[in-house]
Coordinates of C-alpha atoms in Angstrom, one line a residue:
X1 CA 150.7 119.5 96.3
X2 CA 153.4 121.1 95.3
X3 CA 155.9 122.1 97.5
X4 CA 155.6 118.9 99.5
X5 CA 157.5 115.8 99.5
X6 CA 155.9 112.8 97.7
X7 CA 153.6 110.9 99.8
X8 CA 153.6 114.1 102.5
X9 CA 149.8 115.7 102.8
X10 CA 149.1 119.5 104.1
X11 CA 147.9 120.4 107.6
X12 CA 144.6 121.6 105.9
X13 CA 144.3 118.0 104.0
X14 CA 145.2 115.7 107.5
X15 CA 142.2 118.2 109.0
X16 CA 139.8 117.4 106.3
X17 CA 140.5 113.7 105.8
X18 CA 140.4 113.6 109.8
X19 CA 137.1 115.7 110.2
X20 CA 134.9 113.3 111.3
X21 CA 132.6 112.9 114.6
X22 CA 132.9 109.2 115.9
X23 CA 130.4 108.3 118.6
X24 CA 129.1 104.8 119.9
X25 CA 124.9 105.6 120.2
X26 CA 124.0 102.3 121.3
X27 CA 121.4 103.8 123.8
X28 CA 119.7 105.8 120.6
X29 CA 119.8 102.9 118.7
X30 CA 122.1 103.6 116.1
X31 CA 125.7 101.7 117.0
X32 CA 128.3 103.3 116.1
X33 CA 128.2 106.5 113.9
X34 CA 130.4 108.4 111.6
X35 CA 129.4 111.8 110.7
X36 CA 131.7 113.8 108.3
X37 CA 132.2 117.8 109.1
X38 CA 133.1 118.8 105.6
X39 CA 135.2 121.2 106.7
X40 CA 139.5 121.7 106.9
X41 CA 139.1 124.2 109.2
X42 CA 140.2 122.9 112.8
X43 CA 137.6 125.8 114.4
X44 CA 134.5 124.9 111.8
X45 CA 135.3 121.2 112.9
X46 CA 135.1 121.8 116.6
X47 CA 132.1 124.2 116.4
X48 CA 130.1 121.5 113.9
X49 CA 131.2 118.6 116.3
X50 CA 129.7 120.6 119.4
X51 CA 126.5 120.8 117.5
X52 CA 126.4 116.8 116.6
X53 CA 127.1 116.8 120.5
X54 CA 123.9 119.0 121.2
X55 CA 121.9 116.6 118.4
X56 CA 122.9 113.6 120.7
X57 CA 122.2 115.5 124.1
X58 CA 118.6 116.0 122.3
X59 CA 118.1 112.6 121.0
X60 CA 117.4 113.7 117.5
X61 CA 117.6 110.0 116.3
X62 CA 116.2 111.2 112.9
X63 CA 118.6 114.1 111.9
X64 CA 121.6 111.8 113.1
X65 CA 120.7 108.7 111.2
X66 CA 120.5 111.1 108.1
X67 CA 124.0 112.6 109.2
X68 CA 125.6 109.4 109.1
X69 CA 123.8 107.9 106.0
X70 CA 124.9 111.0 104.0
X71 CA 121.6 112.1 102.9
X72 CA 121.5 115.3 104.9
X73 CA 124.5 117.6 105.2
X74 CA 126.0 119.0 108.4
X75 CA 126.0 122.3 106.5
X76 CA 122.2 122.6 106.3
X77 CA 122.0 121.6 110.0
X78 CA 124.2 124.2 110.9
X79 CA 122.5 126.9 108.8
X80 CA 119.0 126.0 110.4
X81 CA 120.3 126.0 114.1
X82 CA 121.4 129.4 113.2
X83 CA 118.0 130.8 112.3
X84 CA 115.9 128.6 114.4
X85 CA 117.8 126.5 117.2
X86 CA 117.7 122.6 117.0
X87 CA 114.7 122.5 119.3
X88 CA 111.3 120.9 118.5
X89 CA 110.3 117.8 117.5
X90 CA 109.7 118.5 113.8
X91 CA 113.6 119.4 113.3
X92 CA 114.4 116.3 110.8
X93 CA 111.2 117.2 108.8
X94 CA 112.5 120.8 108.7
X95 CA 115.7 120.0 107.6
X96 CA 114.5 118.0 105.0
X97 CA 111.9 120.4 103.4
X98 CA 114.7 123.1 103.6
X99 CA 117.3 120.8 101.2
X100 CA 117.8 121.7 97.7
X101 CA 115.1 119.8 95.7
X102 CA 117.4 118.1 93.0
X103 CA 120.0 117.0 95.5
X104 CA 117.3 115.4 97.8
X105 CA 116.2 113.0 95.2
X106 CA 119.5 112.2 93.8
X107 CA 120.3 110.8 97.6
X108 CA 117.0 109.4 97.9
X109 CA 116.7 107.4 94.3
X110 CA 118.9 104.2 95.3
X111 CA 116.7 103.7 97.8
X112 CA 113.2 104.3 95.7
X113 CA 113.1 100.4 94.2
X114 CA 114.1 97.3 94.9
X115 CA 114.9 96.6 90.9
X116 CA 117.2 98.8 88.5
X117 CA 114.3 99.2 86.3
X118 CA 112.3 100.7 88.9
X119 CA 114.9 103.0 89.7
X120 CA 115.8 103.9 86.5
X121 CA 112.0 104.9 85.5
X122 CA 112.0 106.8 88.8
X123 CA 115.3 109.2 87.5
X124 CA 113.7 109.3 83.9
X125 CA 110.8 111.0 85.7
X126 CA 113.3 113.5 87.7
X127 CA 114.8 114.5 84.6
X128 CA 111.4 115.1 83.1
X129 CA 110.1 117.5 85.9
X130 CA 113.5 119.5 86.3
X131 CA 113.2 120.5 82.4
X132 CA 109.7 121.4 83.1
X133 CA 109.5 123.2 86.5
X134 CA 109.8 127.1 86.4
X135 CA 113.0 127.8 88.2
X136 CA 114.0 124.3 88.9
X137 CA 117.5 124.9 90.0
X138 CA 116.4 127.3 92.7
X139 CA 113.7 124.7 94.1
X140 CA 113.5 123.4 97.4
X141 CA 111.7 120.3 98.7
X142 CA 109.1 122.6 100.3
X143 CA 108.6 123.6 97.0
X144 CA 106.8 121.0 95.8
X145 CA 103.8 122.3 97.6
X146 CA 104.2 125.4 95.4
X147 CA 104.1 123.6 92.3
X148 CA 101.1 124.7 89.8
X149 CA 100.3 120.9 89.5
X150 CA 97.4 121.2 87.7
X151 CA 99.3 123.4 84.9
X152 CA 101.8 121.1 84.8
X153 CA 99.6 118.4 84.1
X154 CA 98.0 120.1 81.2
X155 CA 101.3 120.9 79.6
X156 CA 102.9 117.4 80.4
X157 CA 103.7 115.6 77.0
X158 CA 103.2 111.9 78.0
X159 CA 100.4 109.5 78.5
X160 CA 98.1 108.8 81.4
X161 CA 100.5 106.2 82.7
X162 CA 103.7 108.6 82.2
X163 CA 102.1 111.1 84.5
X164 CA 101.2 108.7 87.1
X165 CA 104.6 108.0 87.5
X166 CA 105.1 111.5 88.6
X167 CA 102.4 111.1 91.4
X168 CA 104.5 107.8 92.1
X169 CA 107.8 109.6 92.3
X170 CA 106.4 112.3 94.9
X171 CA 104.4 109.8 96.8
X172 CA 107.8 107.8 97.3
X173 CA 110.0 110.2 97.6
X174 CA 108.2 112.2 100.8
X175 CA 107.5 108.4 102.2
X176 CA 111.1 107.8 102.6
X177 CA 112.4 111.4 103.4
X178 CA 109.6 112.5 105.9
X179 CA 107.5 109.2 106.4
X180 CA 104.6 107.8 104.9
X181 CA 101.7 109.5 107.0
X182 CA 103.2 113.0 107.3
X183 CA 100.7 115.6 106.5
X184 CA 103.0 117.6 104.0
X185 CA 103.5 114.6 102.2
X186 CA 99.5 114.1 102.0
X187 CA 99.3 117.4 101.1
X188 CA 101.5 117.3 98.0
X189 CA 99.8 114.6 96.4
X190 CA 96.5 116.3 97.1
X191 CA 97.3 118.9 94.9
X192 CA 98.7 116.3 91.9
X193 CA 95.9 115.4 89.8
X194 CA 95.1 111.8 88.9
X195 CA 94.9 111.2 85.4
X196 CA 92.8 108.1 84.7
X197 CA 94.7 105.6 82.8
X198 CA 93.1 103.6 79.7
X199 CA 93.3 100.1 80.4
X200 CA 95.0 98.6 77.3
X201 CA 93.8 95.4 75.8
X202 CA 95.3 95.7 72.5
X203 CA 93.4 94.6 68.9
X204 CA 95.2 91.3 68.5
X205 CA 93.7 88.2 67.7
X206 CA 95.5 84.9 67.4
X207 CA 95.3 84.8 63.4
X208 CA 96.7 88.5 63.4
X209 CA 99.3 87.0 65.6
X210 CA 100.3 84.1 63.0
X211 CA 100.4 86.7 60.2
X212 CA 103.0 89.1 62.0
X213 CA 105.1 86.0 62.7
X214 CA 104.9 85.2 58.9
X215 CA 105.7 88.6 58.3
X216 CA 108.9 88.7 60.7
X217 CA 112.5 87.9 60.0
X218 CA 113.1 84.3 60.6
X219 CA 115.3 85.0 63.8
X220 CA 112.8 87.0 65.5
X221 CA 110.0 84.7 65.3
X222 CA 111.0 82.4 68.2
X223 CA 111.6 85.8 70.2
X224 CA 107.4 86.6 69.2
X225 CA 106.1 83.3 70.4
X226 CA 108.5 83.3 73.5
X227 CA 107.3 86.8 74.7
X228 CA 103.5 85.6 73.7
X229 CA 104.0 81.8 75.8
X230 CA 105.4 83.2 78.5
X231 CA 104.1 86.8 79.2
X232 CA 107.4 88.2 79.8
X233 CA 107.6 91.9 79.8
X234 CA 110.5 92.7 77.3
X235 CA 113.1 93.9 80.0
X236 CA 112.6 90.5 81.2
X237 CA 112.9 88.4 78.5
X238 CA 116.0 90.5 77.1
X239 CA 117.3 89.3 80.7
X240 CA 117.3 85.6 80.2
X241 CA 119.9 83.5 79.4
X242 CA 119.7 79.4 78.9
X243 CA 120.4 79.2 82.7
X244 CA 117.0 80.2 83.2
X245 CA 115.4 77.3 81.0
X246 CA 113.9 74.5 82.9
X247 CA 113.6 72.0 80.1
X248 CA 112.3 68.9 82.4
X249 CA 109.2 70.9 83.5
X250 CA 108.9 73.2 80.3
X251 CA 109.1 76.2 81.9
X252 CA 111.5 79.5 82.1
X253 CA 112.5 81.3 85.6
X254 CA 111.6 84.7 84.7
X255 CA 114.1 87.3 86.1
X256 CA 112.5 90.1 88.2
X257 CA 113.3 93.4 86.7
X258 CA 110.1 95.5 87.7
X259 CA 109.7 94.6 90.9
X260 CA 112.0 92.2 93.2
X261 CA 108.9 89.5 93.5
X262 CA 108.3 89.3 89.4
X263 CA 111.0 86.3 89.5
X264 CA 109.1 83.4 88.9
X265 CA 108.6 79.9 86.8
X266 CA 106.3 80.5 83.4
X267 CA 105.1 76.8 82.4
X268 CA 104.8 76.6 78.7
X269 CA 103.0 73.7 76.9
X270 CA 105.3 70.9 75.8
X271 CA 104.3 71.3 72.1
X272 CA 105.4 74.7 72.0
X273 CA 108.4 74.4 74.1
X274 CA 110.5 74.5 71.3
X275 CA 109.9 78.2 70.3
X276 CA 111.3 79.0 73.9
X277 CA 114.3 76.8 73.6
X278 CA 114.7 79.1 70.4
X279 CA 114.1 82.0 71.3
X280 CA 116.0 82.1 74.7
X281 CA 118.7 84.0 74.7
X282 CA 117.5 87.1 72.7
X283 CA 119.2 87.3 69.1
X284 CA 119.1 91.2 69.1
X285 CA 118.7 94.1 71.6
X286 CA 116.0 96.2 72.5
X287 CA 116.5 98.8 69.6
X288 CA 116.9 96.2 66.9
X289 CA 114.1 94.0 68.1
X290 CA 111.7 97.0 68.3
X291 CA 112.5 98.0 64.8
X292 CA 111.9 94.4 63.6
X293 CA 108.7 94.0 65.2
X294 CA 107.3 97.5 63.5
X295 CA 108.7 95.6 60.3
X296 CA 106.7 92.9 60.7
X297 CA 103.6 94.6 61.5
X298 CA 104.2 96.4 58.2
X299 CA 104.5 93.3 56.2
X300 CA 101.8 91.9 57.8
X301 CA 99.5 94.8 57.0
X302 CA 99.1 95.5 60.8
X303 CA 98.1 98.5 63.0
X304 CA 101.7 99.9 63.5
X305 CA 100.3 101.3 67.1
X306 CA 101.0 97.8 68.2
X307 CA 103.6 97.4 70.8
X308 CA 106.1 94.2 71.9
X309 CA 104.1 94.8 75.1
X310 CA 100.9 93.9 74.1
X311 CA 102.4 90.4 73.5
X312 CA 102.4 90.2 77.0
X313 CA 98.5 91.2 76.8
X314 CA 97.7 89.1 74.1
X315 CA 98.9 86.1 76.9
X316 CA 96.6 87.2 79.2
X317 CA 93.7 88.1 77.3
X318 CA 94.0 84.8 75.1
X319 CA 94.3 82.7 78.5
X320 CA 90.7 84.6 79.7
X321 CA 89.5 83.5 76.5
X322 CA 90.5 80.2 76.6
X323 CA 88.7 79.4 79.9
X324 CA 91.3 79.9 82.5
X325 CA 90.7 81.3 85.7
X326 CA 91.5 85.1 86.5
X327 CA 93.3 84.0 89.5
X328 CA 95.8 81.6 87.3
X329 CA 96.2 84.5 84.7
X330 CA 97.3 86.8 87.8
X331 CA 99.5 84.1 88.9
X332 CA 101.0 83.9 85.3
X333 CA 101.5 87.3 85.0
X334 CA 102.7 87.8 87.9
X335 CA 100.6 90.7 88.9
X336 CA 100.2 91.7 92.4
X337 CA 96.6 93.2 92.2
X338 CA 94.0 91.3 90.8
X339 CA 92.7 94.6 89.6
X340 CA 95.6 94.6 86.9
X341 CA 94.6 91.4 85.9
X342 CA 90.9 92.1 85.5
X343 CA 91.3 94.1 82.2
X344 CA 91.3 90.9 80.5
X345 CA 88.1 89.3 82.3
X346 CA 86.5 92.6 81.6
X347 CA 86.9 92.7 77.7
X348 CA 86.0 88.8 78.0
X349 CA 82.8 89.5 79.8
X350 CA 81.7 92.8 77.2
X351 CA 82.4 90.0 74.2
X352 CA 79.6 87.3 76.3
X353 CA 77.6 90.5 77.0
X354 CA 77.4 91.2 73.1
X355 CA 77.2 87.4 72.0
X356 CA 74.0 87.2 74.8
X357 CA 72.4 89.9 73.2
X358 CA 72.9 88.8 69.7
X359 CA 71.5 85.1 70.4
X360 CA 68.6 86.9 72.3
X361 CA 67.7 89.5 69.6
X362 CA 68.0 86.7 66.9
X363 CA 65.9 84.2 68.6
X364 CA 62.8 84.1 66.6
X365 CA 59.4 85.4 68.4
X366 CA 56.6 82.9 68.7

């Protein structure tokens, strides 16, 4: 600061740096609590410190914990206290509902998923909502009850699966801020329409896969084989390094991305192991790999709507068609729910029904 010797700070800066409340609150289960007071004024700091002591006297544990974690500001508590006082068991929920929506989401995002990919997907959904909600910048958390979710769903540009992320975002966010069983969380979710996701089982046969591989660049062929043989998500595959290979077991340690529990060993038939050793690590990043995949589809005369992720679906579908039990396919794909794997057995079942009807209808009648 101008006018001060080097290394010296002003009185205001000293107050700002020291304006924190330190309390030991073992009796409330909070241990040592440090709450920033966000002010350079000694008078305001004293007032806010007295406010914290009132919260301690009232055992407002949730509010104190949020203040210590930085997910709730002392300014918001002070403003609420001026209008409504500090009494009432629902104070913490009232404060959460009064928070600016986007600031609350930003503060909560780091806790909304154990995997980086999950948190990133939530962040993308937050950005999509912010761009589409009317008067977005003025919204508070409570305004989630006032959103016209039906109209938003009708205008949503993404797929049903993309819309499902909106519901998941609201559910996870309100679970963390209010609690899983809070009635306002339940009311918000009841207002968000459920879009039925179409189970995707791509029209990809082994014969077509071989044609696509033949049409692909030579350096891309091991990539396609590795994705089919392991059933990895593309993000998981791109994170693989030679350290993830287990040659003695003919297996790959799959790095978890979608969920922390996704990391697992996936076995590969010994006669096809060479493709995996040649395919890890990936020779290309995602964008270049996707372009090479599209070029291979064109070269093979295949449906250009096929996605790289469809090679994971093919892993599951072909395993079921080869007679592998559903439970084992679920383990191989690392699905947490059997219903997710069942799309492949249902598809196989439809084919079995069609074949049975054909046999019955073509039998000679006496």
